Amino acid sequence: MPKRSKRIDWQDLQDRIIGLGEDSLKKSHYPELQTRLRELERFRALLDLSSDIVLIIDINTERVVDWNLAARTALGHREMPPLADLDAAPLQAFLHEDHAPCSERPDMCSRTLITSFRRADGSPIPVEIAISLRIGGTERLAIAVGRDITERLRTEQRLRRAATVFDNSVDGIIVLNADKTIAAVNPAFTQITGFSATEVIEQPISMLRSSRHGEDFYHGIQAAMQQKGQWLGELWSTRKSGQDLPLWLSISAVHDDNGIAIQYVCVFSDISRLKESERRLEHLAHHDPLTQMPNRLMLATALNRALIRSKRTGSLLALLFIDIDRFKTINDTLGHQTGDLLLQAVAHRISNSVRAADFTAHMSGDEFAVLLEDISSIDDAAKVARKIVLSFADPFDLDGFDAFVSLSIGITIYPEHGQTASALLRNGDSAMHHAKSEGGNRFRIYTRELTKIAFKNLQIETSLRHAIDDGELELFYQPQFRLSDDALCGAEALVRWQHPKRGTIPPNVFIPRAEQTGLIIPMGAHLLLDACHRSKSWIDQGLVAVPVAVNISGVQINSSPIVETVTEALDLSGLPPSLLKLEITESFAMHGTQGSIDRLYALRALGIELAIDDFGTGYASLAYLRELPVTIIKIDREFVHNIPDHRGDCAIIEAIIAMAHGLGLVVVAEGVETEAQKAFLKQSGCDIMQGYLGGRPAPHGDFAKRLHPRPGK
Ligand code: C2E
Ligand code: MG
Ligand code: MG
C-alpha cells in the first residue's frame, strides 16, 4: 500500500478541525492553521462548484488522490463523501476498457485528450480531458480537468448522419443563409436542376425562380415563413437548361436560441413526371380520345368563361352546334372502325374551316361545337356555319371509298338566344334538329319557335313507344300503275301514325326518331307482318291481290335479324313471297357492308323482289347497283317534279331509264302528279308510275276497292 503522506489528506484535516471545536478554534493560538483551513474550504467549494470533472492524480502511484463533486456525479459516485476510500482507486479503475488508447503518458506536459471513464455501474462515459502536471519536490501530481462529451458525440454523430442523408438523399436540399443566399446544396440538387454547387453557392435563391409565378406568390411564401416558420407546396422553378421545373417543396427555418431565423432548409422533389401524368389525366378528362378535341366538359368551361367576358365587354358570342347527317346509318353500314375514321376526318375538316382562335369541341358521338367570340353580328356566325357546310361538299376518302357526308348546324347567339351555357347548348341543339328536319346539309339560326318543336319531338319519342302496342300505326296504300296500259300493278304501303290527340302524323316526323332510338326494329317487324296479313286477307276475300312494297330501314337490315323476320311474316300470314316487295333507300344501298349485302341476297333468295327507293338522291351509280340483288329502281320525285319543263331533269330521267333497262331493272317513277309528267315518262320508256295522279295513299279498305275479284269468285 502506498503511503498516505503522499496525498493531501483533506479528510484528516477536516476531522482535526472539527475535533478542536468551534469555540476552541476561535480562541486558538493557531491562526495560520485557521487561515489555511479556510483556504482549503474555499478551494474545495470552488472545486465542487465547477461543472467540469476534476481528478487529481498522483503520478508516482498512478492513483487518484482527489475528485470533485462533478467527477463523483459523472462517474456515479455522487453519494460518496469527497475523500472516501480513494485508496482503492488506482487510475486504471477510473478508465473504461474502451478508453481511447493513449500512447503518450500524460507526464510530459499539459495536453488534451479524449478517453472513456468508467462509471460505478461499469458503463463508459466519454470525456475530453485536459491534463496539467504539478511537479514539486517528490510530489508529482497531475490535474485532469475533463468534460462529459456524451452529448457532443451524439450531436457529432447526428451531424455525420445528417451529412450522409444530405449527400445521398434523392430529394434536392438547399440550405439558405438568413439573407436568402445559398449556403449549401446536395448532389441531388445538381442532378435535378443541372446547376453544380459552385454555380449556385453564395448566389441569391431568386436565381432559381420561374417566370410562371408573380411577385405575389413569393410574398405569400415569405409571409408563411414569418408566421409559421415553414412553407409546403408546389412551386415552379427553372432548370439550368431553362426548362420549367415543377417541384414539391418544403421550407423550414432554423432558429437560434433567441428565436431568430439563421438558416432555411429547403427540401424538394422533382414532380415533372407527376405533373406530366396529371396533365395526361387532365387531357383525358377534357378531350375526346378519338379526335383529341376538347370534349363537352371543356366546352362547358370555355363557354362559361366566354360568357363572363361577353357580359363584361358587351360583345356577341355564337355557339355552333354541329351534327353529322345520318351518321348512325354510316356507322351501322360501314362499321364502327370506318365510323371512327370518319369522325376524325370530320373533326379535322371542321377545325380547318374556323380560325385557330375559335374554340372547337367534340361533344359526343357525331356532335361537334364551335364557339365564336367577339362577333359583330349574327351574319358573322352564319358565314362561319356556311363555310363549314361547304367544306363538306367534297367526299371523304374512307379506306379508298368516297363517302359524301353532310352536316346540320344550329346557331345560338348570346345574349339574344340564351343567357347561360346550358340555355345556349339546348337552343343550339334545337336549331340543329331544325336544320336536320329540313333535310340536313344546312345551318339554321335558333328562334323561340324551335323550343316548342324540340319539346314536341321529345313528346313524339315518348308516345311513339306506346303507339305500336296501342295499335296507333296504320298502313296506307298508294297504287302503282303500269304506264303501258294503265293497269293497277302494285301498291306501296306507307305508315301513318293516328295519334289520339294530334291526328295523323306523317312518317317523316317519326321514322327518323324511331331509327335513332332503335324503335324502328320492333315497329318495322310489326308493320311488315301487318302488310303480309292484309295482302293475304285480300286473296282470302277472293280478290286479285297485287304485290305490295314495304319500306325497310337500313337500321333493320344492319341491326336486326331481317331475313328471319321476313320469313316469319310470310310463314305466319301464308302470303306467297312474290306478292311482297321490299324498298331500301339508295343511301343505304350505297353504303352496304358485305354483311348487309349478303342479307339482301338471302331476302332475294326467298323470292322477294327488292327496290331501290329515292333513286338519284344518294349519289348511287347504276354500275354499283349491278352488285346488288335489286330488280326495281324508283326515281325520286324531286326529278319527276320538274319534268317535262326542266331539260336537265328530263335528260337525267331519260338516262336513268335507259341505263336501268340496260341492267334489266324495272323503273318506277315516284310523285307523278300531272298528265304531262305521265306522258313524258311513258314516252321515255318508264315502266311504272306512282303518285297523286294515280291515287293518294289511302286506308287499306279504300285501296281494296281498286282490286278486282278473281275470275270465278
Ligand atoms: P317513300 O318510300 O319515298 O314514299 C313516297 C312518299 O312520297 C310518301 O310519303 C308518299 O305519300 C309521297 N308521295 C307519293 N306520291 C306523291 C306525289 O304525287 N306528290 C308528293 N308530293 N308526294 C307523293 P310519306 O308517306 O309521307 O312517306 C315518306 C317516307 O317515309 C317514305 O318515302 C319512306 O321513306 C318513309 N316510310 C313510309 N312508311 C314507312 C314504313 O312503313 N317503314 C319505313 N322504314 N319507312 C317508311
Ligand atoms: Mg318507299
Ligand atoms: Mg321514295
Coordinates of C-alpha atoms in Angstrom, one line a residue, residues 154-580:
R154 CA -24.2 12.4 -30.0
T155 CA -24.5 15.7 -31.8
E156 CA -21.5 14.9 -33.9
Q157 CA -22.9 11.5 -34.8
R158 CA -26.2 13.2 -35.7
L159 CA -24.4 15.6 -37.9
R160 CA -22.5 12.8 -39.6
R161 CA -25.7 11.0 -40.2
A162 CA -27.3 14.2 -41.4
A163 CA -24.4 14.7 -43.8
T164 CA -24.9 11.2 -45.2
V165 CA -28.6 11.9 -45.7
F166 CA -27.7 15.3 -47.2
D167 CA -25.3 13.6 -49.7
N168 CA -27.4 10.6 -50.5
S169 CA -30.9 11.9 -50.5
V170 CA -32.9 11.6 -53.7
D171 CA -34.6 14.9 -52.7
G172 CA -32.8 18.0 -53.5
I173 CA -31.7 20.0 -50.5
I174 CA -30.8 23.7 -50.4
V175 CA -29.5 25.4 -47.2
L176 CA -30.0 29.1 -47.3
N177 CA -28.4 31.8 -45.2
A178 CA -30.5 34.3 -43.3
D179 CA -30.1 36.7 -46.3
K180 CA -31.5 34.1 -48.7
T181 CA -28.2 33.3 -50.4
I182 CA -27.4 29.7 -51.0
A183 CA -25.1 28.2 -48.3
A184 CA -25.1 24.6 -49.4
V185 CA -26.7 22.2 -51.9
N186 CA -26.6 18.5 -52.1
P187 CA -25.8 16.2 -55.1
A188 CA -29.5 15.6 -55.8
F189 CA -29.9 19.3 -56.2
T190 CA -27.4 19.2 -59.0
Q191 CA -29.0 16.2 -60.5
I192 CA -32.4 17.7 -60.6
T193 CA -31.6 21.3 -61.5
G194 CA -28.5 20.8 -63.6
F195 CA -26.7 23.5 -61.5
S196 CA -23.4 22.5 -59.8
A197 CA -22.8 23.5 -56.2
T198 CA -20.1 26.1 -57.2
E199 CA -22.5 27.7 -59.7
V200 CA -25.1 28.5 -57.0
I201 CA -23.3 28.9 -53.7
E202 CA -23.5 32.4 -52.4
Q203 CA -26.0 33.3 -55.1
P204 CA -29.4 34.6 -54.1
I205 CA -32.1 31.9 -54.2
S206 CA -34.1 34.1 -56.6
M207 CA -31.8 32.8 -59.3
L208 CA -33.9 29.6 -59.4
R209 CA -37.2 31.4 -59.8
S210 CA -39.5 30.7 -62.7
S211 CA -41.4 33.4 -64.5
R212 CA -44.5 31.3 -64.0
H213 CA -45.1 32.9 -60.6
G214 CA -45.6 36.6 -60.0
E215 CA -44.2 38.6 -57.1
D216 CA -47.3 37.9 -55.1
F217 CA -46.6 34.2 -54.9
Y218 CA -43.2 34.7 -53.4
H219 CA -44.6 37.2 -50.9
G220 CA -47.1 34.6 -49.9
I221 CA -44.2 32.2 -49.1
Q222 CA -42.4 34.9 -47.2
A223 CA -45.4 35.7 -45.1
A224 CA -45.9 32.0 -44.2
M225 CA -42.3 31.7 -43.2
Q226 CA -42.6 34.6 -40.9
Q227 CA -45.8 33.4 -39.3
K228 CA -45.2 29.7 -39.1
G229 CA -41.5 29.2 -39.8
Q230 CA -42.3 26.8 -42.7
W231 CA -43.9 26.5 -46.1
L232 CA -45.1 23.5 -48.0
G233 CA -46.4 23.4 -51.5
E234 CA -45.9 23.2 -55.3
L235 CA -43.6 25.6 -57.0
W236 CA -42.3 26.1 -60.5
S237 CA -38.5 26.5 -60.7
T238 CA -36.1 26.6 -63.7
R239 CA -33.5 24.1 -64.7
K240 CA -30.1 25.2 -65.9
S241 CA -31.3 24.4 -69.4
G242 CA -34.0 27.0 -69.0
Q243 CA -36.7 24.3 -68.9
D244 CA -39.6 24.7 -66.4
L245 CA -39.2 22.5 -63.4
P246 CA -42.2 21.7 -61.2
L247 CA -41.2 21.0 -57.6
W248 CA -42.9 19.8 -54.4
L249 CA -41.1 21.9 -51.8
S250 CA -40.9 22.2 -48.1
I251 CA -39.0 25.1 -46.5
S252 CA -38.2 25.2 -42.7
A253 CA -36.5 27.9 -40.8
V254 CA -33.6 27.1 -38.4
H255 CA -33.8 29.4 -35.4
D256 CA -31.1 30.3 -32.9
D257 CA -31.7 30.3 -29.1
N258 CA -33.2 33.7 -29.4
G259 CA -35.7 32.5 -32.0
I260 CA -34.1 34.4 -34.8
A261 CA -34.0 32.5 -38.2
I262 CA -30.4 31.9 -39.0
Q263 CA -30.9 29.5 -41.9
Y264 CA -33.5 28.0 -44.1
V265 CA -33.6 24.4 -45.2
C266 CA -35.4 23.7 -48.5
V267 CA -36.1 20.1 -49.4
F268 CA -37.7 19.4 -52.8
S269 CA -38.6 16.7 -55.2
D270 CA -38.9 16.9 -58.9
I271 CA -42.6 16.3 -59.8
S272 CA -42.4 16.7 -63.5
R273 CA -43.4 13.1 -64.0
L274 CA -46.3 13.5 -61.7
K275 CA -47.2 16.8 -63.5
E276 CA -47.0 15.0 -66.8
S277 CA -49.3 12.2 -65.8
E278 CA -51.6 14.8 -64.2
R279 CA -51.6 16.7 -67.4
R280 CA -52.3 13.5 -69.3
L281 CA -55.2 12.6 -67.0
E282 CA -56.4 16.1 -67.3
H283 CA -56.2 15.9 -71.1
L284 CA -58.1 12.6 -71.0
A285 CA -60.8 14.1 -68.8
H286 CA -61.2 17.1 -71.1
H287 CA -60.6 15.7 -74.6
D288 CA -62.3 13.2 -76.8
P289 CA -60.0 10.2 -77.1
L290 CA -60.8 9.7 -80.7
T291 CA -60.4 13.2 -82.2
Q292 CA -58.3 14.7 -79.4
M293 CA -60.6 17.7 -79.5
P294 CA -61.8 19.3 -76.3
N295 CA -64.9 17.5 -75.0
R296 CA -68.3 18.5 -73.7
L297 CA -66.8 19.2 -70.2
M298 CA -64.2 21.5 -71.5
L299 CA -66.7 23.2 -73.9
A300 CA -68.9 24.0 -70.8
T301 CA -65.9 25.6 -69.1
A302 CA -64.8 27.5 -72.2
L303 CA -68.4 28.6 -72.8
N304 CA -68.8 29.8 -69.2
R305 CA -65.6 31.8 -69.4
A306 CA -66.6 33.3 -72.7
L307 CA -69.9 34.3 -71.3
I308 CA -68.2 36.1 -68.4
R309 CA -66.1 38.0 -70.9
S310 CA -69.0 38.8 -73.2
K311 CA -71.1 40.1 -70.2
R312 CA -68.2 42.3 -69.2
T313 CA -67.5 43.7 -72.7
G314 CA -71.0 43.6 -74.1
S315 CA -69.8 41.6 -77.1
L316 CA -71.8 39.0 -79.0
L317 CA -70.9 35.3 -78.8
A318 CA -72.1 32.5 -81.0
L319 CA -72.3 28.8 -80.4
L320 CA -72.5 26.5 -83.5
F321 CA -74.0 23.1 -82.6
I322 CA -72.9 20.6 -85.3
D323 CA -74.3 17.1 -86.1
I324 CA -73.3 14.8 -88.9
D325 CA -76.3 13.8 -91.0
R326 CA -77.3 10.2 -91.0
F327 CA -74.1 9.3 -89.1
K328 CA -75.8 6.3 -87.4
T329 CA -76.6 4.8 -90.8
I330 CA -73.0 5.4 -92.0
N331 CA -71.7 3.8 -88.7
D332 CA -74.1 0.9 -89.0
T333 CA -73.4 0.2 -92.6
L334 CA -69.7 0.8 -92.8
G335 CA -68.8 -0.5 -89.4
H336 CA -67.5 1.3 -86.3
Q337 CA -63.9 1.4 -87.4
T338 CA -64.8 3.3 -90.5
G339 CA -67.2 5.4 -88.5
D340 CA -64.3 6.4 -86.2
L341 CA -62.1 7.2 -89.2
L342 CA -64.9 9.5 -90.5
L343 CA -65.2 11.2 -87.1
Q344 CA -61.5 12.0 -87.1
A345 CA -61.7 13.3 -90.7
V346 CA -64.8 15.4 -89.8
A347 CA -63.1 16.9 -86.8
H348 CA -60.2 17.8 -89.0
R349 CA -62.3 19.4 -91.6
I350 CA -64.3 21.5 -89.0
S351 CA -61.1 22.7 -87.4
N352 CA -59.7 23.7 -90.8
S353 CA -62.8 25.8 -91.5
V354 CA -62.5 28.0 -88.5
R355 CA -59.8 30.3 -87.2
A356 CA -57.2 28.9 -84.8
A357 CA -58.5 31.2 -82.1
D358 CA -62.1 29.7 -82.3
F359 CA -62.8 27.0 -79.8
T360 CA -63.9 23.7 -81.4
A361 CA -65.2 20.7 -79.3
H362 CA -66.2 17.1 -80.0
M363 CA -69.2 16.8 -77.7
S364 CA -70.1 13.2 -78.2
G365 CA -70.7 10.7 -80.9
D366 CA -71.3 12.7 -84.0
E367 CA -71.8 16.0 -82.3
F368 CA -69.3 18.9 -82.5
A369 CA -69.4 22.5 -81.5
V370 CA -67.7 25.7 -82.4
L371 CA -67.5 28.8 -80.1
L372 CA -67.1 32.1 -81.8
E373 CA -66.3 35.1 -79.5
D374 CA -66.4 38.8 -80.3
I375 CA -68.5 38.6 -83.4
S376 CA -70.2 41.8 -84.6
S377 CA -73.5 40.3 -85.9
I378 CA -75.4 37.0 -86.4
D379 CA -74.2 37.2 -90.0
D380 CA -70.6 36.5 -88.9
A381 CA -71.8 33.3 -87.3
A382 CA -73.8 32.4 -90.4
K383 CA -70.8 33.0 -92.6
V384 CA -68.7 30.5 -90.5
A385 CA -71.5 28.0 -90.5
R386 CA -71.8 28.3 -94.3
K387 CA -68.1 27.8 -94.7
I388 CA -68.2 24.6 -92.6
V389 CA -71.2 23.2 -94.5
L390 CA -69.5 24.0 -97.8
S391 CA -66.3 22.4 -96.7
F392 CA -68.2 19.1 -96.7
A393 CA -69.0 19.3 -100.4
D394 CA -66.0 17.1 -101.3
P395 CA -66.3 13.4 -100.4
F396 CA -64.3 11.8 -97.6
D397 CA -61.8 9.1 -98.6
L398 CA -62.6 6.2 -96.2
D399 CA -60.3 3.3 -97.0
G400 CA -60.4 4.1 -100.7
F401 CA -64.1 4.6 -100.7
D402 CA -65.6 8.0 -101.4
A403 CA -68.2 8.9 -98.8
F404 CA -70.3 12.0 -99.1
V405 CA -71.2 13.4 -95.7
S406 CA -73.2 16.5 -94.8
L407 CA -73.7 18.4 -91.6
S408 CA -76.6 20.1 -89.8
I409 CA -75.7 23.2 -87.8
G410 CA -77.7 25.0 -85.2
I411 CA -76.6 28.6 -84.3
T412 CA -77.4 30.3 -81.0
I413 CA -76.2 33.8 -80.1
Y414 CA -75.6 35.3 -76.7
P415 CA -77.4 37.3 -75.4
E416 CA -80.3 37.0 -77.8
H417 CA -81.0 33.3 -77.6
G418 CA -79.9 32.5 -74.0
Q419 CA -78.0 33.9 -71.0
T420 CA -76.5 30.7 -69.7
A421 CA -74.3 28.0 -71.2
S422 CA -77.0 25.4 -70.8
A423 CA -79.6 27.5 -72.5
L424 CA -77.3 28.2 -75.4
L425 CA -76.4 24.5 -75.7
R426 CA -80.1 23.5 -75.5
N427 CA -81.2 26.0 -78.1
G428 CA -78.3 25.2 -80.3
D429 CA -79.4 21.6 -80.3
S430 CA -83.0 22.7 -81.2
A431 CA -81.7 24.8 -84.1
M432 CA -79.5 21.9 -85.3
H433 CA -82.5 19.5 -85.2
H434 CA -84.5 22.1 -87.2
A435 CA -81.7 22.1 -89.8
K436 CA -81.8 18.3 -89.8
S437 CA -85.6 18.1 -90.2
E438 CA -85.3 20.3 -93.3
G439 CA -83.1 17.6 -94.9
G440 CA -79.7 18.4 -93.3
N441 CA -76.7 19.8 -95.1
R442 CA -77.6 23.3 -93.9
F443 CA -77.5 25.6 -90.9
R444 CA -80.4 27.2 -89.0
I445 CA -80.4 30.0 -86.6
Y446 CA -82.4 29.5 -83.4
T447 CA -85.8 31.0 -83.0
R448 CA -88.1 30.8 -80.0
E449 CA -90.5 28.7 -82.1
L450 CA -87.9 25.9 -82.1
T451 CA -88.1 25.3 -78.4
K452 CA -91.7 24.3 -79.0
I453 CA -90.7 22.0 -81.8
A454 CA -88.0 20.4 -79.8
F455 CA -90.4 19.8 -77.0
K456 CA -92.8 18.2 -79.5
N457 CA -90.1 15.9 -80.7
L458 CA -89.4 14.7 -77.2
Q459 CA -93.1 14.1 -76.8
I460 CA -93.2 12.1 -80.0
E461 CA -90.4 9.9 -78.9
T462 CA -92.1 9.1 -75.6
S463 CA -95.6 8.4 -77.1
L464 CA -94.1 6.5 -80.0
R465 CA -93.1 3.8 -77.6
H466 CA -96.8 3.2 -76.9
A467 CA -98.0 3.7 -80.4
I468 CA -97.1 0.2 -81.5
D469 CA -98.8 -1.5 -78.6
D470 CA -101.9 0.7 -78.8
G471 CA -102.4 0.0 -82.5
E472 CA -102.0 3.6 -83.5
L473 CA -99.8 2.8 -86.5
E474 CA -101.7 2.2 -89.7
L475 CA -100.6 1.3 -93.2
F476 CA -101.9 3.4 -96.1
Y477 CA -101.7 2.1 -99.6
Q478 CA -100.7 4.0 -102.7
P479 CA -101.5 2.4 -106.0
Q480 CA -98.9 1.9 -108.8
F481 CA -99.9 1.7 -112.4
R482 CA -98.2 0.2 -115.4
L483 CA -97.6 3.0 -117.9
S484 CA -98.0 0.8 -121.0
D485 CA -101.7 0.0 -120.2
D486 CA -102.6 2.0 -117.0
A487 CA -103.3 -1.2 -115.2
L488 CA -103.0 -1.4 -111.4
C489 CA -99.9 -3.4 -110.9
G490 CA -99.0 -2.9 -107.3
A491 CA -99.0 -0.7 -104.2
E492 CA -96.7 0.9 -101.7
A493 CA -97.5 0.5 -98.0
L494 CA -96.9 3.8 -96.2
V495 CA -97.2 4.1 -92.5
R496 CA -99.4 6.7 -90.7
W497 CA -99.5 7.4 -87.0
Q498 CA -103.0 8.0 -86.0
H499 CA -102.3 10.0 -82.8
P500 CA -105.3 10.1 -80.4
K501 CA -104.8 13.9 -79.8
R502 CA -102.7 15.2 -82.6
G503 CA -104.4 13.4 -85.5
T504 CA -102.4 11.8 -88.4
I505 CA -98.6 12.2 -88.1
P506 CA -96.6 11.6 -91.3
P507 CA -93.7 9.2 -91.3
N508 CA -91.1 11.9 -92.0
V509 CA -91.7 13.2 -88.5
F510 CA -91.3 10.0 -86.5
I511 CA -89.4 7.5 -88.7
P512 CA -86.0 9.3 -88.2
R513 CA -86.6 9.4 -84.4
A514 CA -87.6 5.7 -84.5
E515 CA -84.3 4.9 -86.3
Q516 CA -82.3 6.9 -83.8
T517 CA -83.8 5.1 -80.9
G518 CA -83.8 1.6 -82.4
L519 CA -87.6 1.6 -82.1
I520 CA -87.7 1.1 -85.9
I521 CA -86.9 -2.6 -85.4
P522 CA -90.0 -3.8 -83.5
M523 CA -92.1 -1.2 -85.4
G524 CA -90.8 -2.4 -88.8
A525 CA -91.4 -6.1 -87.9
H526 CA -94.9 -5.2 -86.7
L527 CA -95.7 -3.3 -89.9
L528 CA -94.3 -6.0 -92.2
L529 CA -96.4 -8.7 -90.5
D530 CA -99.5 -6.4 -90.8
A531 CA -98.8 -5.8 -94.5
C532 CA -98.5 -9.5 -95.2
H533 CA -101.7 -10.4 -93.2
R534 CA -103.6 -7.7 -95.1
S535 CA -102.4 -8.9 -98.6
K536 CA -103.3 -12.5 -97.6
S537 CA -106.7 -11.4 -96.5
W538 CA -107.4 -9.8 -99.9
I539 CA -106.6 -13.2 -101.5
D540 CA -108.8 -14.9 -99.0
Q541 CA -111.6 -12.4 -99.8
G542 CA -111.3 -13.6 -103.4
L543 CA -109.6 -10.5 -104.8
V544 CA -106.8 -10.3 -107.3
A545 CA -104.0 -9.2 -104.9
V546 CA -101.2 -7.1 -106.3
P547 CA -97.6 -7.1 -105.0
V548 CA -97.2 -4.7 -102.0
A549 CA -94.0 -2.8 -101.4
V550 CA -93.0 -2.3 -97.8
N551 CA -90.3 0.2 -96.8
I552 CA -87.4 -1.2 -94.8
S553 CA -85.0 1.0 -92.9
G554 CA -81.2 0.4 -93.1
V555 CA -81.2 0.0 -89.3
Q556 CA -83.5 -3.0 -89.7
I557 CA -81.1 -4.7 -92.2
N558 CA -78.0 -3.9 -90.1
S559 CA -79.2 -4.4 -86.6
S560 CA -82.0 -6.9 -86.7
P561 CA -82.4 -10.5 -88.0
I562 CA -84.3 -9.2 -91.0
V563 CA -84.2 -12.4 -93.0
E564 CA -85.8 -14.3 -90.1
T565 CA -88.3 -11.5 -89.5
V566 CA -89.4 -11.6 -93.2
T567 CA -89.5 -15.4 -93.3
E568 CA -91.6 -15.4 -90.2
A569 CA -94.1 -12.8 -91.6
L570 CA -94.5 -14.9 -94.7
D571 CA -95.0 -18.1 -92.8
L572 CA -97.4 -16.6 -90.3
S573 CA -99.5 -14.9 -92.9
G574 CA -99.2 -17.6 -95.6
L575 CA -98.5 -14.8 -98.2
P576 CA -96.7 -16.0 -101.3
P577 CA -93.3 -14.2 -101.5
S578 CA -94.0 -13.0 -105.0
L579 CA -96.6 -10.7 -103.5
L580 CA -94.2 -8.9 -101.2

